[in-house]
mmCIF file of C-alpha atoms and ligand atoms in Angstrom:
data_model
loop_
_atom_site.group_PDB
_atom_site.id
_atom_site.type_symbol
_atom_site.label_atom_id
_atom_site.label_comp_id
_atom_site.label_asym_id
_atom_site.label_seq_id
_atom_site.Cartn_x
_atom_site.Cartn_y
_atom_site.Cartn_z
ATOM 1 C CA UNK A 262 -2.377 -2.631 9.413
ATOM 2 C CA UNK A 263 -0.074 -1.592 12.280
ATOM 3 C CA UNK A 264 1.952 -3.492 14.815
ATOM 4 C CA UNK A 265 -0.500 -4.674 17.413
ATOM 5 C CA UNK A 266 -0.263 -2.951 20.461
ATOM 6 C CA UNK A 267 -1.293 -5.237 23.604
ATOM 7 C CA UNK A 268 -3.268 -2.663 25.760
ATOM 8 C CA UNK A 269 -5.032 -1.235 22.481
ATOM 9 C CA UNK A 270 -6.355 -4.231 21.443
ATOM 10 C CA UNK A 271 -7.181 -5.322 25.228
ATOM 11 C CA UNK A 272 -9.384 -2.487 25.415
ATOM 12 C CA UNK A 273 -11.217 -3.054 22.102
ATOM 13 C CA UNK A 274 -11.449 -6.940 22.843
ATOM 14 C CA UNK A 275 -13.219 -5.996 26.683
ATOM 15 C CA UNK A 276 -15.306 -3.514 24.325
ATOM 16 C CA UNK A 277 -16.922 -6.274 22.705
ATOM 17 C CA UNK A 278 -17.845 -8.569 25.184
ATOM 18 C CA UNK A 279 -21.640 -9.790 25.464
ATOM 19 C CA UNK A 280 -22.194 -8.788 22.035
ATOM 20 C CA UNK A 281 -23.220 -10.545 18.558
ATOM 21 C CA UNK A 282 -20.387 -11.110 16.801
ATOM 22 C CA UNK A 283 -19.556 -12.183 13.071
ATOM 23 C CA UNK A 284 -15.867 -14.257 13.449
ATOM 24 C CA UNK A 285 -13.527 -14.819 10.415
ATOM 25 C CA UNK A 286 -10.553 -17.077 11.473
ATOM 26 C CA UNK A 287 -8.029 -18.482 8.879
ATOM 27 C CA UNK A 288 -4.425 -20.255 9.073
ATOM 28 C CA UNK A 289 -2.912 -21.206 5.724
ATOM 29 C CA UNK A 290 0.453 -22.156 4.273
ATOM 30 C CA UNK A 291 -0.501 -21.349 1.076
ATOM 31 C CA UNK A 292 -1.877 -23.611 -1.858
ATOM 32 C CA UNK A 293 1.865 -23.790 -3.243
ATOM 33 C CA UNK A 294 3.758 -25.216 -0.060
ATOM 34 C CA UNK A 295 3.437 -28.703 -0.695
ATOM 35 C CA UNK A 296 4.554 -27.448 -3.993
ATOM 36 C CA UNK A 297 7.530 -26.100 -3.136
ATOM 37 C CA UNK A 298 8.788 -28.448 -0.963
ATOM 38 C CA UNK A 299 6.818 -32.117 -1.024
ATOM 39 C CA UNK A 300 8.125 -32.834 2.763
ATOM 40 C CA UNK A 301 6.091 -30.081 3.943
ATOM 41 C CA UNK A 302 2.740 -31.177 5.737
ATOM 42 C CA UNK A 303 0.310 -28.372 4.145
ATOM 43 C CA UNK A 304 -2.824 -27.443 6.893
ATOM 44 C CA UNK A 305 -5.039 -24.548 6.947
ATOM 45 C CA UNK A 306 -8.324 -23.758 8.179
ATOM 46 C CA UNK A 307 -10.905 -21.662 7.314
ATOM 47 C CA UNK A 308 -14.166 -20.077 8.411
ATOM 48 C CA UNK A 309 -15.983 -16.983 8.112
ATOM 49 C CA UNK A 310 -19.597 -15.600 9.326
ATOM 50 C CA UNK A 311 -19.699 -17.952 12.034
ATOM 51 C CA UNK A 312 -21.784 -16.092 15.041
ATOM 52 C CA UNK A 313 -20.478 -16.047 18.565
ATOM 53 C CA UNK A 314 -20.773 -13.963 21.550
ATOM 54 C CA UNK A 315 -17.641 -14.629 23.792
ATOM 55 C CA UNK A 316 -17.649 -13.614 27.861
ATOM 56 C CA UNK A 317 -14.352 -13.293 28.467
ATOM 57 C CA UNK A 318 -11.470 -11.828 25.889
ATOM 58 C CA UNK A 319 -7.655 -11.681 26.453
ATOM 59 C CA UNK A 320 -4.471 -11.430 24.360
ATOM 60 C CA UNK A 321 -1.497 -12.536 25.510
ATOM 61 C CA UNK A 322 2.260 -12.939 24.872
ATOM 62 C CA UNK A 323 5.131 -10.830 23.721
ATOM 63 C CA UNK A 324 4.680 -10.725 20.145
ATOM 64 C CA UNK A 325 3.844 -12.576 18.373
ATOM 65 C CA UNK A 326 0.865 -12.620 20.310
ATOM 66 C CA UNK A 327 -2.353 -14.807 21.039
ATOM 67 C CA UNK A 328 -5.810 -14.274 21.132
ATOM 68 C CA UNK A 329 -8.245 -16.230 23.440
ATOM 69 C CA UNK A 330 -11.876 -16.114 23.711
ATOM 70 C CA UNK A 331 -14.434 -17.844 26.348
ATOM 71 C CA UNK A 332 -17.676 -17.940 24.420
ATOM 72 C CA UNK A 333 -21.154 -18.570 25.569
ATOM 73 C CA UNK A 334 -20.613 -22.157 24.310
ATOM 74 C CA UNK A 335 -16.823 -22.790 23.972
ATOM 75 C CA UNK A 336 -13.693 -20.863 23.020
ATOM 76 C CA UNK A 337 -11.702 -19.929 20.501
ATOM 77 C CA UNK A 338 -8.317 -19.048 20.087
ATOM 78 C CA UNK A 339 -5.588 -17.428 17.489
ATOM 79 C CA UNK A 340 -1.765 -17.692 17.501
ATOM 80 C CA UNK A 341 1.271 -15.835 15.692
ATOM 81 C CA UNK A 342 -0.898 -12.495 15.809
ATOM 82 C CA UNK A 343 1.290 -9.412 14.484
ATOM 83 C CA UNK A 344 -0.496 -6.797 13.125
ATOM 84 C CA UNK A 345 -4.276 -5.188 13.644
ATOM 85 C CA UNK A 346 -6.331 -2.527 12.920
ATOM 86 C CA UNK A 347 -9.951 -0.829 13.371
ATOM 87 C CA UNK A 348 -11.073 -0.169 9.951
ATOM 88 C CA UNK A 349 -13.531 2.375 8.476
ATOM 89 C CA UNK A 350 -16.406 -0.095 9.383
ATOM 90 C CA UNK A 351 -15.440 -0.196 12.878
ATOM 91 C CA UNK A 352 -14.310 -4.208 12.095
ATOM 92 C CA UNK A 353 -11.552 -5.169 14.542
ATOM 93 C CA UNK A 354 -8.827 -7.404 12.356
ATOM 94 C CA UNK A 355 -5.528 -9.246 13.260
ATOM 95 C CA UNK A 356 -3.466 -10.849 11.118
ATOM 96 C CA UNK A 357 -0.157 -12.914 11.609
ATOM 97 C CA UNK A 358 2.476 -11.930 9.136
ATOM 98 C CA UNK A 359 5.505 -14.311 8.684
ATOM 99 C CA UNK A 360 9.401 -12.332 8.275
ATOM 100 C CA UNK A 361 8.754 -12.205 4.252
ATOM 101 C CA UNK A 362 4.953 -10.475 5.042
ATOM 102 C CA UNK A 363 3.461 -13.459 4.158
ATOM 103 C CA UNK A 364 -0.199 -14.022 5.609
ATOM 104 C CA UNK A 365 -0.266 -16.990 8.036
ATOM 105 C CA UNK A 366 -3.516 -16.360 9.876
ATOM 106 C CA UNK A 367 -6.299 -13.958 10.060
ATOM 107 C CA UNK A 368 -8.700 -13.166 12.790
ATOM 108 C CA UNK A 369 -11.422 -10.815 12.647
ATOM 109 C CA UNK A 370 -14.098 -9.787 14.542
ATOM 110 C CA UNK A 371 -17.305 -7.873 13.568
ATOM 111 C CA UNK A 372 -20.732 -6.767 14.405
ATOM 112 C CA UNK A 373 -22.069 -7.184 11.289
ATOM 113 C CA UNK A 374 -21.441 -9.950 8.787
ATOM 114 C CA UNK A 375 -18.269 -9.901 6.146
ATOM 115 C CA UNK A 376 -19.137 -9.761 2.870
ATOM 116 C CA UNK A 377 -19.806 -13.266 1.518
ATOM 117 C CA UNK B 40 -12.959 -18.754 -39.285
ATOM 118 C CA UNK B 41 -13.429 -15.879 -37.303
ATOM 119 C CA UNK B 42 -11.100 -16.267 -34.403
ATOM 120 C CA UNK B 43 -11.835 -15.320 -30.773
ATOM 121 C CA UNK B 44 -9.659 -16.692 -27.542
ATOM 122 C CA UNK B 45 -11.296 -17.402 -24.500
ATOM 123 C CA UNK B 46 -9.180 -17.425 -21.180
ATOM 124 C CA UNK B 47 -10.265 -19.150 -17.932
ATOM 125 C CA UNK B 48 -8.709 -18.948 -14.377
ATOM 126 C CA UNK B 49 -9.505 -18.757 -11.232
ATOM 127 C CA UNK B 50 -7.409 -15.878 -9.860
ATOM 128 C CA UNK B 51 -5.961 -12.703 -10.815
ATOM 129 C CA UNK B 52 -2.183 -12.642 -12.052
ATOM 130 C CA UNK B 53 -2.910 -16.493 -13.624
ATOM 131 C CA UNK B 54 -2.710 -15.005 -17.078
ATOM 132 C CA UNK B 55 0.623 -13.268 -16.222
ATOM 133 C CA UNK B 56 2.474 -16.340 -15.264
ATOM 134 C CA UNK B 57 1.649 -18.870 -17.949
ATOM 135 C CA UNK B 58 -0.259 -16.730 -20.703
ATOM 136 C CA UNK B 59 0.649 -13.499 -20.614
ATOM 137 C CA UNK B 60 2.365 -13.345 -24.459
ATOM 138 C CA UNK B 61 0.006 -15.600 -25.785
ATOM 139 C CA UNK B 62 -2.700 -13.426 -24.861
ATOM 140 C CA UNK B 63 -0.535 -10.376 -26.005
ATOM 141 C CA UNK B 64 -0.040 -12.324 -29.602
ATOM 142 C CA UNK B 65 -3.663 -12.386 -29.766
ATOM 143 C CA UNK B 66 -4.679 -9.237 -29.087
ATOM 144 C CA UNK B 67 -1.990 -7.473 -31.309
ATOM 145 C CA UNK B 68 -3.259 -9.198 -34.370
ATOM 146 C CA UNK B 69 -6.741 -7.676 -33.212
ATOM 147 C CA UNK B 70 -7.949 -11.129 -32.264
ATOM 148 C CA UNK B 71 -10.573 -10.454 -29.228
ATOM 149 C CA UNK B 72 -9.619 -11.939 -26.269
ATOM 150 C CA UNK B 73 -12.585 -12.695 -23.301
ATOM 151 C CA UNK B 74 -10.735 -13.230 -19.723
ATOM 152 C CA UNK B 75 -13.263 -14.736 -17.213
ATOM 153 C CA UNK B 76 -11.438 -14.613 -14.157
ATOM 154 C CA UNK B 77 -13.219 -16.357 -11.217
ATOM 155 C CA UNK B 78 -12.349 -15.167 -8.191
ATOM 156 C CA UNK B 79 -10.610 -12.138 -6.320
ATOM 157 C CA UNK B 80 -7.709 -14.112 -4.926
ATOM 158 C CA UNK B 81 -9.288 -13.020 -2.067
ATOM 159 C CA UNK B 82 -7.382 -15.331 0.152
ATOM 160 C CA UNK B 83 -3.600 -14.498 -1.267
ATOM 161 C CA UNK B 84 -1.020 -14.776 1.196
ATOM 162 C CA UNK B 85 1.001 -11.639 -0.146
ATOM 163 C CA UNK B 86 -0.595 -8.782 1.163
ATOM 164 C CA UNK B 87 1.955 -6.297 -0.754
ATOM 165 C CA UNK B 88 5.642 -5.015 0.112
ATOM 166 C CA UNK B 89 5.674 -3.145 2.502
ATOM 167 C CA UNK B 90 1.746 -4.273 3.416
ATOM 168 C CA UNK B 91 -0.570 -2.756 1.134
ATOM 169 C CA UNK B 92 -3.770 -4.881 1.846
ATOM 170 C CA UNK B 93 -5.633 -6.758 4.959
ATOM 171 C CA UNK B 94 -7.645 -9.482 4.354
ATOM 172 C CA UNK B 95 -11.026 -7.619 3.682
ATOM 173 C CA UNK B 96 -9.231 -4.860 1.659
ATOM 174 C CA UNK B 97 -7.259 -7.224 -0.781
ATOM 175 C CA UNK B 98 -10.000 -8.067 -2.970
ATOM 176 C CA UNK B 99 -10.922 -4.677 -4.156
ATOM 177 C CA UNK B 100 -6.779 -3.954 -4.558
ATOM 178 C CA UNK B 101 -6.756 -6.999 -6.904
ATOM 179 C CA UNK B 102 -9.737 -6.141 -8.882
ATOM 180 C CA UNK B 103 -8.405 -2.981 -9.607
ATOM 181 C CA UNK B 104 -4.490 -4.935 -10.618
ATOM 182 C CA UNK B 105 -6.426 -7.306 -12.558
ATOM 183 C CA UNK B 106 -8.224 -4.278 -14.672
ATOM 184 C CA UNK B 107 -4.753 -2.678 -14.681
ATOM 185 C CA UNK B 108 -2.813 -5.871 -16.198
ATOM 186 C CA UNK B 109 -5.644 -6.526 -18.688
ATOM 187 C CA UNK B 110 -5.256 -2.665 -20.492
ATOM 188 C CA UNK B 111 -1.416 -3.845 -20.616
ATOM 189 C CA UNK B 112 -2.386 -6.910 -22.159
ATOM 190 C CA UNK B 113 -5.136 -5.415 -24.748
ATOM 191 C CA UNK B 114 -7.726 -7.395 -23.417
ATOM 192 C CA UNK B 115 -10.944 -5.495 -23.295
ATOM 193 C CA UNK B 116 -13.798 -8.183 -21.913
ATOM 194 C CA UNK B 117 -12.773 -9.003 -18.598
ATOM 195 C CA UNK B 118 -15.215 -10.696 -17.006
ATOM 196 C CA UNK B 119 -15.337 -11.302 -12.978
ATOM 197 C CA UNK B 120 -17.747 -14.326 -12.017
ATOM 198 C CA UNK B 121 -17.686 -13.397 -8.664
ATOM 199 C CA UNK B 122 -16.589 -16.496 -6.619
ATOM 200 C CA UNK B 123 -14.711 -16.900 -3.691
ATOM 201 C CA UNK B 124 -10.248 -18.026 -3.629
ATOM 202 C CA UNK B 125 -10.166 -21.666 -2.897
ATOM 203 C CA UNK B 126 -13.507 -22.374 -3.041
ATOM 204 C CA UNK B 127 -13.927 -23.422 -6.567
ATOM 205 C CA UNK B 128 -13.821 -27.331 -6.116
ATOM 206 C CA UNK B 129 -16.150 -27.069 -3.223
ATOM 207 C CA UNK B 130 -19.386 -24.543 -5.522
ATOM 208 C CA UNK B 131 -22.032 -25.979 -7.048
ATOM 209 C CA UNK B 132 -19.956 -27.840 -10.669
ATOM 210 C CA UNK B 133 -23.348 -27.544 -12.591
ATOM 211 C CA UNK B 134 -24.029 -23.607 -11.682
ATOM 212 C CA UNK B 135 -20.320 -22.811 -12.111
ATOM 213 C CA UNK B 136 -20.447 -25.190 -16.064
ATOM 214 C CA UNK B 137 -23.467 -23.638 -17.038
ATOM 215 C CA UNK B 138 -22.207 -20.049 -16.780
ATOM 216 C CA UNK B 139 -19.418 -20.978 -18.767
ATOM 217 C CA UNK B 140 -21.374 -22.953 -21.406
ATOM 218 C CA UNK B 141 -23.179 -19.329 -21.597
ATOM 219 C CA UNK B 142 -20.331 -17.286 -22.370
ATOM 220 C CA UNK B 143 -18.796 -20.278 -24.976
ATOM 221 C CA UNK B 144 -22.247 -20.045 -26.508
ATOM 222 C CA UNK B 145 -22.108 -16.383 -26.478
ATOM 223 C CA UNK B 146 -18.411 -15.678 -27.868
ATOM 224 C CA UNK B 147 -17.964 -18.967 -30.096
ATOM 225 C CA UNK B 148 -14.266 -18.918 -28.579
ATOM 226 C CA UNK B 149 -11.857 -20.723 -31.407
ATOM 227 C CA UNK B 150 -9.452 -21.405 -28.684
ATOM 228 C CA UNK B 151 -9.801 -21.795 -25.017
ATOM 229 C CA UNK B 152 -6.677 -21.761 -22.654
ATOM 230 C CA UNK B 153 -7.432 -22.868 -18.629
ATOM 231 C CA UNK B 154 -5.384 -24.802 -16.609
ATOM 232 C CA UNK B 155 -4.807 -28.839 -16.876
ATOM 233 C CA UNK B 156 -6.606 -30.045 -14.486
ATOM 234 C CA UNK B 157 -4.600 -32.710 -12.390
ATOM 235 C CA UNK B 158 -1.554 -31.076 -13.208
ATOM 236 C CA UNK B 159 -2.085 -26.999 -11.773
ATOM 237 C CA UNK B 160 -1.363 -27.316 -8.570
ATOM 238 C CA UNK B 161 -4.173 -25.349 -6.688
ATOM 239 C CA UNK B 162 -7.312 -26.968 -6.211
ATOM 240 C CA UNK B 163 -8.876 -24.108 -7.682
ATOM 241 C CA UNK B 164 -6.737 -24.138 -10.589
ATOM 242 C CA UNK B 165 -7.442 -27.861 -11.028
ATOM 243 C CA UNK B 166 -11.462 -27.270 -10.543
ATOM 244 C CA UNK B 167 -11.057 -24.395 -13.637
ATOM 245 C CA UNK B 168 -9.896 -26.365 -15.822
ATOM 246 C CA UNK B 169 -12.209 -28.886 -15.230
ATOM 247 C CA UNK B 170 -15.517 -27.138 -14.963
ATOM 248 C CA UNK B 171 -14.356 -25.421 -18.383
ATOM 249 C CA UNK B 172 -13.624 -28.484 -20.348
ATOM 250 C CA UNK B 173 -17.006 -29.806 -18.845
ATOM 251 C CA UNK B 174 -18.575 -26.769 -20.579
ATOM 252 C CA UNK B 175 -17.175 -27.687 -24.070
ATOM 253 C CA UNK B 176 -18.048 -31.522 -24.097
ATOM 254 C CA UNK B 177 -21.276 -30.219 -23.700
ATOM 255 C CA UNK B 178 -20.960 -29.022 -27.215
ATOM 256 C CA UNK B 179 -21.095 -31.153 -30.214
ATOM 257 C CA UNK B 180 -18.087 -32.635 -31.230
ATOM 258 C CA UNK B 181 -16.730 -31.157 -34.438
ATOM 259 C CA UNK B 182 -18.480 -27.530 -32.998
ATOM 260 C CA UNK B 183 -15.703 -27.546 -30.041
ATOM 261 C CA UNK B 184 -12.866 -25.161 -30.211
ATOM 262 C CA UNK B 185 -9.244 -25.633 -30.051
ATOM 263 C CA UNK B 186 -8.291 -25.973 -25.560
ATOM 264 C CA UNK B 187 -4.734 -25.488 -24.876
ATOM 265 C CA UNK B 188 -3.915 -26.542 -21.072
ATOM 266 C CA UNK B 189 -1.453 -25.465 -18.831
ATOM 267 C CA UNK B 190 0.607 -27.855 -16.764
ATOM 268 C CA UNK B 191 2.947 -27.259 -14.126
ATOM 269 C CA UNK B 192 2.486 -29.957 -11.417
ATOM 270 C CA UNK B 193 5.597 -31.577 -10.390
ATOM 271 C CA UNK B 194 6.289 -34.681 -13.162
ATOM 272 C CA UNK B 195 3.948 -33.363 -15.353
ATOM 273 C CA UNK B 196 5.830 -33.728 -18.382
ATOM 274 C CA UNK B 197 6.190 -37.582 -17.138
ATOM 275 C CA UNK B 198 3.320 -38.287 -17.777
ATOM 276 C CA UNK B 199 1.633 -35.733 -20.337
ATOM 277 C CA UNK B 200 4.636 -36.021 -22.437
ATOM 278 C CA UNK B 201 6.535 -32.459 -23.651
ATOM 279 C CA UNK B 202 3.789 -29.951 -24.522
ATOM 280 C CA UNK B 203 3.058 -30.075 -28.141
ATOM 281 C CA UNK B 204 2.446 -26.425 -28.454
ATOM 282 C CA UNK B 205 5.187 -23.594 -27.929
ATOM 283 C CA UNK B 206 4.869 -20.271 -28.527
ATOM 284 C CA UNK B 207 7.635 -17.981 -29.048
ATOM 285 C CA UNK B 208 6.848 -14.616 -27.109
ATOM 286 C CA UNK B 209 10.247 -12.803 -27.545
ATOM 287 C CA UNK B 210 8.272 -9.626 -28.922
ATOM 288 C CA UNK B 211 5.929 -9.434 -25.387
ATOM 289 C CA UNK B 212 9.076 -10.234 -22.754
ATOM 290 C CA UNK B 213 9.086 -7.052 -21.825
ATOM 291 C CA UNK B 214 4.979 -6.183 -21.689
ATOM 292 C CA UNK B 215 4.798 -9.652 -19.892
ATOM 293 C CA UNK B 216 6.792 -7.770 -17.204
ATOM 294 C CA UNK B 217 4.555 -5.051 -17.222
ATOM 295 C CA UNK B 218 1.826 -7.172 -17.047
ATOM 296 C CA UNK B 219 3.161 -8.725 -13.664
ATOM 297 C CA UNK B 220 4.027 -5.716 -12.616
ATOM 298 C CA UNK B 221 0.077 -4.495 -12.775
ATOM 299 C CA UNK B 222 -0.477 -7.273 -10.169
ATOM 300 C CA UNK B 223 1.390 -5.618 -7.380
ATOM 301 C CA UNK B 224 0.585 -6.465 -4.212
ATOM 302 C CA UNK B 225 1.291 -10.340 -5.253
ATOM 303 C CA UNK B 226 4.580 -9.714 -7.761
ATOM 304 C CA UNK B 227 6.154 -6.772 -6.094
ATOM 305 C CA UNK B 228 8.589 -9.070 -3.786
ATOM 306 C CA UNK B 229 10.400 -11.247 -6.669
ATOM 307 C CA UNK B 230 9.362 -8.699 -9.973
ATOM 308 C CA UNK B 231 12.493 -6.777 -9.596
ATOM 309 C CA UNK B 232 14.420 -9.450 -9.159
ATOM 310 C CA UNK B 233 12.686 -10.812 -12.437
ATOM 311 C CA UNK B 234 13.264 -7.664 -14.135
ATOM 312 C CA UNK B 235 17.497 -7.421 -13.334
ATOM 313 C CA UNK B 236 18.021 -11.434 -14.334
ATOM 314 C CA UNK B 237 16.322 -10.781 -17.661
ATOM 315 C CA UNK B 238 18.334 -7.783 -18.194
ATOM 316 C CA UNK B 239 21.606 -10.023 -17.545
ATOM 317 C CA UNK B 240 20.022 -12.787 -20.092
ATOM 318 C CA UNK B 241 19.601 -15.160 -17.249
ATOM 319 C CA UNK B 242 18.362 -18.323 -19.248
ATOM 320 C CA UNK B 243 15.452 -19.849 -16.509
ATOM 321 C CA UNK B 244 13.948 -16.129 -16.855
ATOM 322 C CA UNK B 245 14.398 -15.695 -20.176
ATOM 323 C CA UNK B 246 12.976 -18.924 -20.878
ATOM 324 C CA UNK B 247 10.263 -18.088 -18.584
ATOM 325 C CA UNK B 248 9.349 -14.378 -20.878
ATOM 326 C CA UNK B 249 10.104 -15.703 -23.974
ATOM 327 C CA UNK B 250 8.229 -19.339 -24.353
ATOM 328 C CA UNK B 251 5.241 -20.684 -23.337
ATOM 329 C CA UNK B 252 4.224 -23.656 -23.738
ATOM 330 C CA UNK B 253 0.712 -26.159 -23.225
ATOM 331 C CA UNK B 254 -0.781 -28.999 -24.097
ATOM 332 C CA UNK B 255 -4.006 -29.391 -26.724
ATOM 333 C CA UNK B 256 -6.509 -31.306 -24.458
ATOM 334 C CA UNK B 257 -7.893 -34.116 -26.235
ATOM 335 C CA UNK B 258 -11.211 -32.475 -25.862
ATOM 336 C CA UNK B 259 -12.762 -35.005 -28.276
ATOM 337 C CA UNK B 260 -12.161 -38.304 -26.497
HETATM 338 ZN ZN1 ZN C 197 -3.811 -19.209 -9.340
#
């Protein structure tokens, strides 16, 4: 993955507006951060395959950066974005990577579904 | 009795931690060693140093670590079940003891090491261990092998007591590194680190290369 660059990503959000889309979202902590330190509240969330098709799609900030996205039937919405790329199966993926590289969230966007 | 070890866990790099020299111990004394790893890890958090992986790459990066640490550890029937990181608790139990049962049936393990379950930590971890002591009840008592359990929940000793079985690994400290080592993109931030307190005989990571230790499940009551 690269460092996400705004316009870039702009352009290939716009790109897939109106279309059939396969979603993976995730935010995690990690399994061991309760572990590690017991005052920590631990909260993640996870889904992948859902199906959406969004109308409107816009990342903001400075970096870290957030993704919004008006779908036909509500929104969705990813913070503490840092790196992306288009891969060989033309999937577009972000991910938010904390200062140790640490995954904190992953967003991903496809036409057709993830592997299970 | 012919001896055979059979090692359950959820994720690759779960044998390096905990089992490693155990496994090694085996495997040297040309006792066969079946590794049925569950999952991918396919939701790790480290995605390498500098990034090596996304999240849709990772799991073919760790399959090929988790091949990589099991030629360093002489174990030659790895077996991937296919199931998804952090999922484990949440599959079908029966489906997930059944396919277990079939390999215990299959191998006649002598001694089975998975995790503790209520004392590992990670759900999944805690669901192994489980699911796999599940799949011996299911044979008849006196036909069960041997289960050591790994425990490393905080207060674990508390209650289990001290584990009653150590085993002295001092010969494999140095493969054990290696066998981190094979599980990059998740070691390669503290290994070194690892690697240059063992050399200056720091005792937590000597301890930690030299000894492991678990608890014989009473699998009979
Ligand atoms: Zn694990």
């Amino acid at each position: 993955m690269k460092p996400i660059d705004p316009q870039k990503v702009q352009e290939s959000l716009s790109s897939l507006i109106n279309q059939k889309l396969y979603v993976h979202l995730e935010t995690t902590n990690g399994a061991y951060a309760s572990h590690k330190d017991e005052s920590f509240f631990s909260a993640g969330a996870f889904i992948r395959n859902a199906q959406l098709t969004f109308l409107q799609g816009k990342i903001k900030g400075n970096g870290p950066y957030r993704i919004g996205l008006e779908t036909e039937l509500g929104w969705l919405y990813a913070e503490g974005l840092t790196d992306w790329e288009i891969d060989e199966q033309n999937r577009l993926l972000f991910a938010g990577h904390d200062s140790e590289g640490k995954l904190a969230i992953a967003f991903e966007l496809s036409t057709a579904p993830f592997p299970k | 009795m012919k001896q055979h070890v059979l090692v359950v866990f959820p994720h690759p790099d779960d044998e390096a931690f905990g089992v490693a020299g155990t496994i090694m111990a085996h495997t040297d004394a040309g006792v066969p060693v079946t590794y049925v790893c569950l999952t991918l890890g396919e939701m790790g958090r480290n995605m390498g140093r500098p990034l090596i992986a996304n999240r849709e790459t990772l799991p073919e990066i760790r399959k090929q670590e988790l091949k990589k640490a099991c030629e360093v550890l002489g174990v030659t029937d790895l077996r991937m079940f296919g199931m998804r990181d952090k999922t484990v608790e949440f599959t079908d139990q029966e489906v997930l003891i059944n396919r277990l049962l079939e390999v215990i049936n299959e191998i006649e393990p002598s001694l089975v090491i998975t995790f503790y379950p209520g004392y590992a930590v990670h759900p999944d971890h805690d669901a192994t261990g489980a699911a796999v002591i599940q799949a011996i009840k299911r044979l008849p008592q006196g036909e069960r092998p041997t289960l050591y359990a790994l425990a490393f929940s905080k207060g674990a000793e508390d209650i289990l007591g001290p584990p009653d079985v150590e085993i002295s690994i001092d010969k494999f400290a140095e493969r054990k590194i290696k066998v981190l080592e094979a599980h990059e993109s998740q070691t390669a931030g503290f290994v070194k680190g690892m690697k240059q307190r063992y050399e200056e005989k720091d005792e937590a990571v000597v301890k930690q290369l030299t000894l492991e230790r678990f608890w014989t499940y009473p699998i009979d009551e």
